[in-house]
PDB file of C-alpha atoms in Angstrom:
ATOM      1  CA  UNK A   1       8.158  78.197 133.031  1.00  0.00           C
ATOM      2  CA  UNK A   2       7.874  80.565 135.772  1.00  0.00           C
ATOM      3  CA  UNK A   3      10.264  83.460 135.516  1.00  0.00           C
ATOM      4  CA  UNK A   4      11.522  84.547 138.391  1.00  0.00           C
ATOM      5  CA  UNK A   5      10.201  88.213 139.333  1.00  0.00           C
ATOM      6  CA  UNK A   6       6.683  86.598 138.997  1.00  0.00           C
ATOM      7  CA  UNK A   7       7.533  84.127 141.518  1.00  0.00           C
ATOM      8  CA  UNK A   8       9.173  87.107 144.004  1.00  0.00           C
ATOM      9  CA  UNK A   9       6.155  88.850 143.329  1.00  0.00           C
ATOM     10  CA  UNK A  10       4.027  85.649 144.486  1.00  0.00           C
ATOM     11  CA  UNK A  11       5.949  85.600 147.375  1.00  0.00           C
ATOM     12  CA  UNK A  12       5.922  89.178 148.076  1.00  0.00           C
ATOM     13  CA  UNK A  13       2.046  88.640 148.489  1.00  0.00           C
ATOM     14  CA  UNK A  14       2.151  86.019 150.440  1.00  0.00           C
ATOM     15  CA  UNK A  15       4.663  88.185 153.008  1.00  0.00           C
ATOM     16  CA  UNK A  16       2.687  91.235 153.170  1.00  0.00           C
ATOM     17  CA  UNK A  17      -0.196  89.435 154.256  1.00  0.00           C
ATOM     18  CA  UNK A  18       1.494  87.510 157.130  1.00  0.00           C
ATOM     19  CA  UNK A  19       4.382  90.433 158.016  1.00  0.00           C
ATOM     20  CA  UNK A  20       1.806  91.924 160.876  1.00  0.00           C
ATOM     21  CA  UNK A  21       2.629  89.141 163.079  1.00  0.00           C
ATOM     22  CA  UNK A  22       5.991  89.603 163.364  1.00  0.00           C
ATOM     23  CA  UNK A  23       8.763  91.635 164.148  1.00  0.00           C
ATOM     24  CA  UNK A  24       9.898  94.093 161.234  1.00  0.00           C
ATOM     25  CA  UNK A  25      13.383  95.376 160.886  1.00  0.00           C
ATOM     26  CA  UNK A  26      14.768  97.480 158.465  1.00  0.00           C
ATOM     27  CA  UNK A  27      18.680  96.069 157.378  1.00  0.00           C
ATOM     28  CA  UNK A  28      21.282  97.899 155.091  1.00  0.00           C
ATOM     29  CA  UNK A  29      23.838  96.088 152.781  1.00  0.00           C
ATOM     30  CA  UNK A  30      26.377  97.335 155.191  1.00  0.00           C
ATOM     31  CA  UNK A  31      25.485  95.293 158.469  1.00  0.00           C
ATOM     32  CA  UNK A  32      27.972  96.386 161.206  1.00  0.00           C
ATOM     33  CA  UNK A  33      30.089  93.274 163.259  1.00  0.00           C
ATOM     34  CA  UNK A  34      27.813  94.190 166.146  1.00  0.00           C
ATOM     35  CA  UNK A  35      24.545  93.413 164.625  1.00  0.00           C
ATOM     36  CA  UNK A  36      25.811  89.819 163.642  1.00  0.00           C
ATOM     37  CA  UNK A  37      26.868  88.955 166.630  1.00  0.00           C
ATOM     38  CA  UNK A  38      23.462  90.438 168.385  1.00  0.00           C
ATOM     39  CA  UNK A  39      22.096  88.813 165.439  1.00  0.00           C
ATOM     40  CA  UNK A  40      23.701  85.252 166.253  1.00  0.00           C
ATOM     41  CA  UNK A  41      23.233  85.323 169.978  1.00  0.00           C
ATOM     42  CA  UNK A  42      20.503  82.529 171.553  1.00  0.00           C
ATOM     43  CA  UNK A  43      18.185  85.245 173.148  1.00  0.00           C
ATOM     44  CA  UNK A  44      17.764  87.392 170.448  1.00  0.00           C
ATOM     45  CA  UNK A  45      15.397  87.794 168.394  1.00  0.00           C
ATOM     46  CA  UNK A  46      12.026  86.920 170.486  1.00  0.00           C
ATOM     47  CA  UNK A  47      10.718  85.468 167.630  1.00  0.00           C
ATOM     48  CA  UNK A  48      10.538  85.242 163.820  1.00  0.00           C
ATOM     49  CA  UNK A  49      12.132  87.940 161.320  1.00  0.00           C
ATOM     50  CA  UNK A  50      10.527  89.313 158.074  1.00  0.00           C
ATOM     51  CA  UNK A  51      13.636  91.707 156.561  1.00  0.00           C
ATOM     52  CA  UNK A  52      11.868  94.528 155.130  1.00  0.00           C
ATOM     53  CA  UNK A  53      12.267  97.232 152.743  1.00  0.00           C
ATOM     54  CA  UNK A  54      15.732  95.282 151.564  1.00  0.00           C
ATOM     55  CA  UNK A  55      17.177  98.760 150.117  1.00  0.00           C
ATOM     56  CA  UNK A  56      20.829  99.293 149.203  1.00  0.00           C
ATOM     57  CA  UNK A  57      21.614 103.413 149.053  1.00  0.00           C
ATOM     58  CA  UNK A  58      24.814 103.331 147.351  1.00  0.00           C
ATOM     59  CA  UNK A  59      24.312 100.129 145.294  1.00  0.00           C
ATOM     60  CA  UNK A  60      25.423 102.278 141.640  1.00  0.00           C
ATOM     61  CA  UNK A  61      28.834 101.719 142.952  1.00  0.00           C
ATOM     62  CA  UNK A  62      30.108  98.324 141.053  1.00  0.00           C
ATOM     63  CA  UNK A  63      31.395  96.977 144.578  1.00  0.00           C
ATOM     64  CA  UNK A  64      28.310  97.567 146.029  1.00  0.00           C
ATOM     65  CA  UNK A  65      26.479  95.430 143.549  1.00  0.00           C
ATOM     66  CA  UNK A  66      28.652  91.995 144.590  1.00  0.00           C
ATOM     67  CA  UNK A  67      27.639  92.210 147.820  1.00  0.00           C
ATOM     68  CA  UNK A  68      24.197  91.814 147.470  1.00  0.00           C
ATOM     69  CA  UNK A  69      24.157  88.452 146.890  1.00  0.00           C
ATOM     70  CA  UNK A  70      25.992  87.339 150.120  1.00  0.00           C
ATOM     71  CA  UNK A  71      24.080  89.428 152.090  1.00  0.00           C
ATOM     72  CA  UNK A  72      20.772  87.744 151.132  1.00  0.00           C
ATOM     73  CA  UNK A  73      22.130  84.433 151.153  1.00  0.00           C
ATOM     74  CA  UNK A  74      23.157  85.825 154.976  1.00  0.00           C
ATOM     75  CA  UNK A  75      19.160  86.517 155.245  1.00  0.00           C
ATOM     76  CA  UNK A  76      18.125  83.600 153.542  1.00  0.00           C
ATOM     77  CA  UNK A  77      20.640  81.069 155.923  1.00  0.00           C
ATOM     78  CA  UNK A  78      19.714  82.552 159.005  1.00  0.00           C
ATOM     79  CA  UNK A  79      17.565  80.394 161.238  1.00  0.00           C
ATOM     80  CA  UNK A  80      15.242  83.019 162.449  1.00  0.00           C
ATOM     81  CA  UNK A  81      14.228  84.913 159.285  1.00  0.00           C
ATOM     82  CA  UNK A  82      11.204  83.659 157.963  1.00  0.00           C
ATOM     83  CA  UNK A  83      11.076  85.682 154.623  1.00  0.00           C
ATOM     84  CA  UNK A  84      12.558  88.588 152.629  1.00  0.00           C
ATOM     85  CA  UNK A  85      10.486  91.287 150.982  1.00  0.00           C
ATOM     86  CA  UNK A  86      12.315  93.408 148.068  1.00  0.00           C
ATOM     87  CA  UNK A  87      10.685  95.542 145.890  1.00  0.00           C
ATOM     88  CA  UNK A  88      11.492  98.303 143.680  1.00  0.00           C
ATOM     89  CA  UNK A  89      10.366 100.978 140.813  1.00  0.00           C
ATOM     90  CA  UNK A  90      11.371 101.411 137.357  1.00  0.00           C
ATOM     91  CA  UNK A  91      13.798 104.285 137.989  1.00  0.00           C
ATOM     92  CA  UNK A  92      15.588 106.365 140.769  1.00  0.00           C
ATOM     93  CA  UNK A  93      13.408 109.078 142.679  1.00  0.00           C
ATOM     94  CA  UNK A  94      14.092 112.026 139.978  1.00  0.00           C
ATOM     95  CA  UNK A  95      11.144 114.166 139.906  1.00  0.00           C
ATOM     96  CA  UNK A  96       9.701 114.573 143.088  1.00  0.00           C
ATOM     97  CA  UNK A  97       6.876 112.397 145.151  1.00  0.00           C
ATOM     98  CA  UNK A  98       5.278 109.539 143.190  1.00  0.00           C
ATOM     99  CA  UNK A  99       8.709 108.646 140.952  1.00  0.00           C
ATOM    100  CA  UNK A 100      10.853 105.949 140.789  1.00  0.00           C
ATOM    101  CA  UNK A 101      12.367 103.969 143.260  1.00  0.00           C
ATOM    102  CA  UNK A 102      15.275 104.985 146.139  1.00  0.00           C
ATOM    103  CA  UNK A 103      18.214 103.710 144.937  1.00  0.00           C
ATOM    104  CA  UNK A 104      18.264  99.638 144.040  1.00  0.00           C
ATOM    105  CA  UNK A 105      16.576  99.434 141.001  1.00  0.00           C
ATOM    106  CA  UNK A 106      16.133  96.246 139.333  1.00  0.00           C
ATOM    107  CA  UNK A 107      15.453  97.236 136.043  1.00  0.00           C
ATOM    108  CA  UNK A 108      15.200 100.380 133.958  1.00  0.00           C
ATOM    109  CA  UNK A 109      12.159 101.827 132.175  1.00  0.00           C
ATOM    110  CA  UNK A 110      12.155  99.272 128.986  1.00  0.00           C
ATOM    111  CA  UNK A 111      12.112  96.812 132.148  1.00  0.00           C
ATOM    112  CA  UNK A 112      15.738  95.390 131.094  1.00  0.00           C
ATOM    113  CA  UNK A 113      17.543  93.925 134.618  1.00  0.00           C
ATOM    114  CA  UNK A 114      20.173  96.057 135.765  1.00  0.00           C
ATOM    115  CA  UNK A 115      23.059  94.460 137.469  1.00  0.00           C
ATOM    116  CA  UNK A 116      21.576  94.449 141.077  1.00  0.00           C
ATOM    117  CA  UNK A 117      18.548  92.854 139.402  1.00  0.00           C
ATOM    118  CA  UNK A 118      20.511  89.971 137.785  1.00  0.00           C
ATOM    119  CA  UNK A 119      21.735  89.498 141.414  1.00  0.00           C
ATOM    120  CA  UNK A 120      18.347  89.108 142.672  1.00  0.00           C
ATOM    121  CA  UNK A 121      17.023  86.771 139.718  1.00  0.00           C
ATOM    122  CA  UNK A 122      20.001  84.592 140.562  1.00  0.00           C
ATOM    123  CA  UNK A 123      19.195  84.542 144.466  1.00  0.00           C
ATOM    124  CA  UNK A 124      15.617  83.426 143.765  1.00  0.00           C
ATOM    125  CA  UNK A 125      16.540  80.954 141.031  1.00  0.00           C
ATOM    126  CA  UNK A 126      18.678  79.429 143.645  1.00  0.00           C
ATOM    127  CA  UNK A 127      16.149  79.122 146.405  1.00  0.00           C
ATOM    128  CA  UNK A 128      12.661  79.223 144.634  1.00  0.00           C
ATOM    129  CA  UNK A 129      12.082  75.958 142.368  1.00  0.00           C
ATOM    130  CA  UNK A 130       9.298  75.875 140.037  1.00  0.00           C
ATOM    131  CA  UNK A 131       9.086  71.840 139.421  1.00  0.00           C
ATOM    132  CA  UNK A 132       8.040  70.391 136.176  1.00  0.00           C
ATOM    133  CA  UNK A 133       4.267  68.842 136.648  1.00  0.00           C
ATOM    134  CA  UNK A 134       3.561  65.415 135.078  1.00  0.00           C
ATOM    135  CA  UNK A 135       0.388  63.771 135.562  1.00  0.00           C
ATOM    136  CA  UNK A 136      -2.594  61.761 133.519  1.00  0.00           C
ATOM    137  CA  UNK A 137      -6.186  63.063 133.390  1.00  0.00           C
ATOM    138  CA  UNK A 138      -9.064  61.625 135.392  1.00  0.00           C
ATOM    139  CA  UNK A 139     -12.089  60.517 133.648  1.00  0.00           C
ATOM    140  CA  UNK A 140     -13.196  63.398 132.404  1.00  0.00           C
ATOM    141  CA  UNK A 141      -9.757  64.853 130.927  1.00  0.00           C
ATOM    142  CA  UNK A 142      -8.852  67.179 133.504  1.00  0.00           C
ATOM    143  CA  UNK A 143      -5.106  67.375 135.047  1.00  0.00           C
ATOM    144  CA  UNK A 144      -5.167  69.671 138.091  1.00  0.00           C
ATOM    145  CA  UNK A 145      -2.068  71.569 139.395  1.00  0.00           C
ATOM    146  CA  UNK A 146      -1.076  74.152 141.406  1.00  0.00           C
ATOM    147  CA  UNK A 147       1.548  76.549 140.185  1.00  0.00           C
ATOM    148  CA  UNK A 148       3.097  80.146 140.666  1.00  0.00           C
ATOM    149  CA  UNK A 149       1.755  83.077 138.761  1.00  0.00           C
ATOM    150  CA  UNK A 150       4.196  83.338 135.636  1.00  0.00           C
ATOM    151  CA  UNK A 151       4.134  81.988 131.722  1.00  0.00           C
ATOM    152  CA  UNK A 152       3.955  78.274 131.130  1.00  0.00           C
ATOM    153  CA  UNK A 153       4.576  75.349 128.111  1.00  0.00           C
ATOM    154  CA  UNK A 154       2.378  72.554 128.484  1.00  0.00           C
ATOM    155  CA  UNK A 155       2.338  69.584 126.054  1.00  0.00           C
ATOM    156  CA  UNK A 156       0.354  66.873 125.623  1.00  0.00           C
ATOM    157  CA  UNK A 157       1.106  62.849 124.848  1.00  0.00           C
ATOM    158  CA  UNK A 158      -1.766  60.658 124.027  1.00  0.00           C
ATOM    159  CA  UNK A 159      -1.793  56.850 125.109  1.00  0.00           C
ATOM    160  CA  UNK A 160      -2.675  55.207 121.920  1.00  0.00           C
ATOM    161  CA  UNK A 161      -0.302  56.992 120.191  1.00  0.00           C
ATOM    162  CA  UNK A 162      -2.567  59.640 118.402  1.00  0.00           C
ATOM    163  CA  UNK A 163      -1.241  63.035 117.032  1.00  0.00           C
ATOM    164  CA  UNK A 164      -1.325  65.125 120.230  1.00  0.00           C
ATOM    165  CA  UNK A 165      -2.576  68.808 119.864  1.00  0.00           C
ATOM    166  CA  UNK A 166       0.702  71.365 119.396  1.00  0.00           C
ATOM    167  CA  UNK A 167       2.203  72.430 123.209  1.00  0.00           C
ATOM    168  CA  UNK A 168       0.489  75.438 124.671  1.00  0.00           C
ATOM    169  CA  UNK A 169       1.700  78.854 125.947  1.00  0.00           C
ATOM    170  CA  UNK A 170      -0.205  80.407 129.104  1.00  0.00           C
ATOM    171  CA  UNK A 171       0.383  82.777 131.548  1.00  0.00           C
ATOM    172  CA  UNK A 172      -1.205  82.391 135.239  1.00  0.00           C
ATOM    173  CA  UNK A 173      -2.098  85.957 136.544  1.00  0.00           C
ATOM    174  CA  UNK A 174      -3.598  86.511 140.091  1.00  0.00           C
ATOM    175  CA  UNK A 175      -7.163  86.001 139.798  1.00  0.00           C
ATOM    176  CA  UNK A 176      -9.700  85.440 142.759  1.00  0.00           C
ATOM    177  CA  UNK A 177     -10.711  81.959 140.942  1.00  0.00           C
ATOM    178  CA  UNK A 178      -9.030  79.316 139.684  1.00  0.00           C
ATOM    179  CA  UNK A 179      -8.026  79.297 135.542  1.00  0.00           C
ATOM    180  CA  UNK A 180      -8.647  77.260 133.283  1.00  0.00           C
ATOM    181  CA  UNK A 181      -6.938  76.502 130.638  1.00  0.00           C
ATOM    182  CA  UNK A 182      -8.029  73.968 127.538  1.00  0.00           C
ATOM    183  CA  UNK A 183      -6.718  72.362 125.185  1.00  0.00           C
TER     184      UNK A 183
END
């Protein structure tokens, strides 16, 4: 199965090679009545929204943390966003240029979620489905699928009944080629 940061960061590739073509805006947890009502009006924006840099500056504060979730289920409703890009480093900018991230991490250095992170792996568990595959193999024994990068269980049934090979582990990384995996 697919864990969830892998499948962000599949999507975060996919944005950053589209975002040029549209209109970037920078939003804070905090958004004012004004911008949702600019926000919700028919003439604006002139076209699709990719929300960028998705930062939240005082998100140690407990509070803070809750509303994270609404506000990208806010993103994620409205008609004219077309994606959401969120990233973030291991640890808060301590040590000068090169360190860390602002404020919002997602996990500390042993890469354990912190609670804004749990929030996020929740969002995209709600909205980004990795579906089980089931198929046969052609001819020649090969079952083709397409999948997100991430770590996956595949097991195999034989039709007569035989004593299947044990189910497979494998991860998918980006590659410039296909993989292949055999069993």
């Amino acid at each position: 199965m697919a864990t969830t940061r892998n499948c962000l960061l599949i999507f975060t590739f996919y944005t950053l090679t589209l975002f040029l073509r549209y209109v970037l805006i920078y939003i804070s947890l905090a958004l004012s009545q004004e911008w949702r009502l600019r926000w919700s009006s028919r003439d604006w924006p002139p076209g699709p929204i990719w929300i960028t840099e998705f930062d939240v500056a005082t998100v140690r504060m407990p509070w803070t943390v809750k509303r994270v979730g609404p506000l990208l289920r806010e993103l994620h409703s409205h008609p004219y966003v077309d994606g959401l890009i969120m990233w973030s480093n291991v640890r808060p900018n301590v040590s000068g240029p090169g360190f860390g991230c602002f404020m919002m991490c997602y996990t500390d250095e042993h890469y354990k979620n912190q609670p804004v992170g749990d929030v996020i792996d929740g969002f995209t568990r709600d909205f980004i489905r990795v579906p089980d595959y089931n198929g046969e193999t052609d001819d020649a024994g090969v079952f083709e699928a397409s999948l997100f990068h991430g770590e996956y269980e595949a097991t195999v049934t034989l039709p007569d009944g035989g004593q299947p090979p044990p189910p497979q582990v494998f991860s998918l990384m980006p590659v410039r080629e296909g993989t292949v995996v055999r069993f």
